[in-house]
Structures are given as structure tokens and as C-alpha cells.
Coordinates of C-alpha atoms in Angstrom, one line a residue:
X270 CA 140.5 3.0 3.2
X271 CA 137.6 5.3 4.2
X272 CA 136.3 4.2 7.6
X273 CA 132.9 3.7 5.9
X274 CA 134.3 0.7 4.2
X275 CA 135.8 -2.5 5.8
X276 CA 136.6 -6.1 5.0
X277 CA 135.1 -9.1 6.7
X278 CA 136.2 -12.6 5.5
X279 CA 137.2 -11.1 2.2
X280 CA 133.9 -9.3 1.6
X281 CA 133.8 -5.5 1.3
X282 CA 131.1 -3.8 3.4
X283 CA 129.9 -0.2 3.6
X284 CA 128.3 1.5 6.7
X285 CA 127.5 5.0 7.6
X286 CA 126.3 6.3 11.0
X287 CA 122.6 5.6 10.1
X288 CA 122.8 2.1 8.7
X289 CA 123.9 -1.4 9.4
X290 CA 126.8 -2.9 7.5
X291 CA 125.8 -3.6 3.9
X292 CA 127.6 -5.7 1.3
X293 CA 129.1 -3.6 -1.5
X294 CA 127.8 -4.9 -4.8
X295 CA 130.2 -5.1 -7.8
X296 CA 129.1 -3.8 -11.2
X297 CA 128.5 -7.2 -12.6
X298 CA 125.7 -7.9 -10.1
X299 CA 123.9 -4.6 -9.9
X300 CA 121.4 -5.6 -12.6
X301 CA 120.6 -8.8 -10.7
X302 CA 120.0 -6.9 -7.5
X303 CA 117.6 -4.5 -9.3
X304 CA 115.7 -7.3 -11.0
X305 CA 115.4 -9.3 -7.8
X306 CA 114.0 -6.5 -5.7
X307 CA 111.8 -4.9 -8.3
X308 CA 110.8 -7.5 -11.0
X309 CA 110.4 -10.6 -8.9
X310 CA 106.7 -11.8 -9.2
X311 CA 106.6 -12.4 -5.5
X312 CA 107.3 -8.7 -4.9
X313 CA 104.5 -7.6 -7.3
X314 CA 106.6 -4.7 -8.9
X315 CA 106.6 -2.6 -5.8
X316 CA 106.6 1.2 -5.9
X317 CA 109.9 3.1 -6.1
X318 CA 109.8 4.0 -2.4
X319 CA 109.2 0.4 -1.3
X320 CA 111.9 -1.0 -3.7
X321 CA 114.3 1.7 -2.4
X322 CA 113.6 0.6 1.2
X323 CA 114.5 -3.0 0.4
X324 CA 117.7 -2.2 -1.5
X325 CA 118.8 0.3 1.2
X326 CA 118.5 -2.4 3.9
X327 CA 120.4 -5.1 1.8
X328 CA 123.2 -3.8 -0.4
X329 CA 125.2 -0.7 -1.4
X330 CA 127.1 0.7 -4.4
X331 CA 128.0 4.2 -5.5
X332 CA 125.1 6.2 -6.9
X333 CA 122.7 3.3 -6.2
X334 CA 119.7 5.6 -5.7
X335 CA 120.1 7.2 -9.0
X336 CA 120.5 3.9 -10.8
X337 CA 117.5 2.4 -9.0
X338 CA 115.4 5.4 -10.1
X339 CA 116.5 5.1 -13.7
X340 CA 115.7 1.4 -13.6
X341 CA 112.2 1.8 -12.3
X342 CA 111.5 4.7 -14.7
X343 CA 112.3 2.5 -17.6
X344 CA 110.3 -0.5 -16.3
X345 CA 107.8 -1.3 -19.0
X346 CA 105.2 -2.9 -16.7
X347 CA 105.4 0.0 -14.2
X348 CA 105.0 2.6 -16.9
X349 CA 101.9 0.8 -18.3
X350 CA 100.4 0.5 -14.8
X351 CA 101.0 4.2 -14.2
X352 CA 99.3 5.1 -17.5
X353 CA 96.3 3.1 -16.3
X354 CA 96.4 4.6 -12.8
X355 CA 97.4 1.3 -11.4
X356 CA 94.0 -0.3 -12.1
X357 CA 93.4 -3.0 -14.6
X358 CA 89.6 -2.7 -14.3
X359 CA 87.8 0.6 -13.9
X360 CA 84.8 0.7 -11.5
X361 CA 82.5 1.7 -14.3
X362 CA 83.5 -0.9 -16.8
X363 CA 81.2 -3.7 -17.7
X364 CA 82.1 -7.1 -16.3
X365 CA 82.6 -9.7 -19.1
X366 CA 80.7 -12.9 -18.4
X367 CA 82.8 -16.0 -18.1
X368 CA 82.7 -19.0 -20.5
X369 CA 83.9 -21.6 -18.1
X370 CA 83.3 -22.7 -14.5
X371 CA 85.7 -21.0 -11.9
X372 CA 86.9 -18.6 -14.6
X373 CA 85.5 -15.6 -12.8
X374 CA 84.4 -15.5 -9.2
X375 CA 83.0 -12.9 -6.8
X376 CA 84.3 -12.8 -3.3
X377 CA 83.2 -10.8 -0.2
X378 CA 82.9 -11.1 3.6
X379 CA 79.6 -11.3 5.4
X380 CA 80.0 -10.1 9.0
X381 CA 77.8 -9.4 12.0
X382 CA 76.5 -13.0 12.1
X383 CA 75.4 -14.5 15.4
X384 CA 78.3 -16.7 16.7
X385 CA 77.6 -20.4 16.2
X386 CA 79.2 -23.8 15.9
X387 CA 82.0 -25.3 17.8
X388 CA 84.4 -22.5 16.8
X389 CA 81.9 -19.7 17.5
X390 CA 82.2 -18.4 13.9
X391 CA 80.7 -15.0 13.4
X392 CA 81.4 -14.3 9.7
X393 CA 81.8 -16.1 6.5
X394 CA 83.7 -15.7 3.2
X395 CA 81.2 -15.9 0.4
X396 CA 82.5 -17.0 -3.0
X397 CA 80.3 -17.0 -6.1
X398 CA 81.1 -18.8 -9.3
X399 CA 79.7 -16.4 -12.0
X400 CA 79.4 -19.1 -14.6
X401 CA 77.6 -21.7 -12.5
X402 CA 75.7 -19.1 -10.5
X403 CA 76.6 -21.1 -7.3
X404 CA 77.7 -19.8 -4.0
X405 CA 80.1 -21.3 -1.4
X406 CA 80.3 -19.9 2.1
X407 CA 83.4 -20.5 4.3
X408 CA 82.8 -19.8 8.0
X409 CA 85.4 -17.9 9.9
X410 CA 85.9 -15.1 12.4
X411 CA 85.3 -11.4 12.0
X412 CA 88.8 -10.5 13.2
X413 CA 90.3 -12.3 10.1
X414 CA 93.3 -10.7 8.6
X415 CA 94.3 -10.4 4.9
X416 CA 96.7 -13.4 5.4
X417 CA 93.9 -15.5 6.9
X418 CA 91.7 -14.6 4.0
X419 CA 94.4 -15.6 1.5
X420 CA 95.1 -18.9 3.2
X421 CA 91.3 -19.6 3.5
X422 CA 90.9 -18.9 -0.2
X423 CA 94.0 -20.9 -1.2
X424 CA 93.2 -24.0 0.9
X425 CA 89.5 -24.2 0.0
X426 CA 89.2 -22.8 -3.6
X427 CA 92.5 -22.9 -5.4
X428 CA 93.3 -26.4 -4.1
X429 CA 90.0 -27.8 -5.4
X430 CA 88.9 -25.5 -8.3
X431 CA 92.2 -24.1 -9.5
X432 CA 93.2 -20.5 -9.9
X433 CA 90.4 -18.2 -11.3
X434 CA 91.3 -15.8 -14.1
X435 CA 89.4 -12.9 -12.5
X436 CA 88.4 -12.3 -8.9
X437 CA 85.9 -9.5 -8.2
X438 CA 85.6 -8.1 -4.7
X439 CA 84.7 -4.9 -2.9
X440 CA 87.3 -2.7 -1.4
X441 CA 87.6 -4.5 1.9
X442 CA 91.0 -4.1 3.4
X443 CA 91.3 -7.9 3.5
X444 CA 91.3 -7.9 -0.3
X445 CA 93.2 -4.7 -1.1
X446 CA 96.2 -5.1 1.3
X447 CA 99.7 -5.5 -0.1
X448 CA 99.8 -9.2 0.9
X449 CA 96.6 -10.0 -0.9
X450 CA 97.5 -8.0 -4.0
X451 CA 100.9 -9.7 -4.2
X452 CA 99.3 -13.1 -3.9
X453 CA 97.3 -12.3 -7.1
X454 CA 100.6 -11.3 -8.9
X455 CA 102.1 -14.6 -7.8
X456 CA 99.3 -16.8 -9.1
X457 CA 98.5 -14.8 -12.2
X458 CA 95.0 -13.7 -11.3
X459 CA 93.4 -10.2 -11.9
X460 CA 91.7 -8.4 -9.0
X461 CA 88.7 -6.3 -10.1
X462 CA 87.2 -4.1 -7.4
X463 CA 83.4 -3.6 -7.5
X464 CA 81.7 -0.5 -6.3
X465 CA 80.8 -0.6 -2.6
X466 CA 77.1 -1.3 -1.9
X467 CA 76.3 -2.4 -5.4
X468 CA 75.0 -6.0 -5.0
X469 CA 74.3 -6.5 -8.7
X470 CA 78.0 -7.3 -9.2
X471 CA 77.7 -10.3 -6.9
X472 CA 77.2 -12.7 -9.8
X473 CA 73.8 -14.1 -8.7
X474 CA 70.5 -13.3 -10.4

């Protein structure tokens, strides 16, 4: 047997000089691997390069890169997203007004505040319900990460008001990062980016 292949406890592994040992996938399970790494809602239909990185660190089979490329090129959702340049809402499109409370919200960070309170908060996450024209401010710290933002939103908004259909935000990195975008894919919410420095999209009169 080629020295790139070896058996451990009855399982066949493959390794070359640049990789760790990877399980060799049989033909019956290749489609499951491709679906799991590309179609899973928790992955958010990652790009070809990102999907390739994940497969390359997990499994191996002959001509896997070619088969992965063909699979992604025939992915209906990815092709649709590519035709729309990856954006479900253009920056110049009108924002449809909601018909129910918590259906559409605006969300943005307010920073540069004077530290105050027991925790010395110096920023807040402002959330506007476009239907009710009401605002809720959640105090936090300026150094907040995308993960902190997602948890703050989940614990204070989703847990009490449910999942909005549309969330409108500016292009703050805390909202456009991979983690935040994947969170929207998981809960079934659309993220619409507003044009920077255009406060008329904040949902308040």
C-alpha cells in the first residue's frame, strides 16, 4: 500500500507531508460530507474557499477538490446569491414598512459615551422597533465583539420579542462579521445594511 495510506483500528487514513492524517471517505458518504460542510444552516453556505478549507482539514477522497467545486457550482442557493451579488437588499432600495411589532427593527451602536454606572459602560446598542416607533438601549462596552453583540441581542431581544423578520443595521464590523451573518442564517432573519451616515433609516420620525 502507498505510504500515504495506512490503517488504524480498521479505518483507512490518508496523509501527505503537508497534512495531518485524514479519514478516507467511501463513495457512499461523499454526498453527506459535501452537504454537511456546505449546506448546513449553521455554516451559512460558505464560499468555495472556506468550504475547501473545512473539507481539507477533515476528510479525503480521490479528486475531492474537483467534486467539491462541481457541487458548489451547482448549488442553487449559491448561484442565486451570486446573481444578486450576495446582497438580498440593495442600499438604494426602499425599506418596506412592517405590519406587526418586532417584524422589522433597526440596530446600531452608539459609542463615545461618558463611562457610567457600576460597570462603567461607555456605549449602548440601540434597537428601534419600526412598527411601534420605540427604542430600547442596551448598555455595554465600546470594546464589544461581534459575538458579544450577538449574545446581547439574543438574550435581550430574541428571548423576549422573538426573531425579527428583517434587521437593518449600518456596516459596523460587529454586524457584518462572519459570526453575525451566520447567526442570521441560523434563525432565518434577513440582514439589510443601511447607508452609513443616513439617520433617516433609523426607524424613528
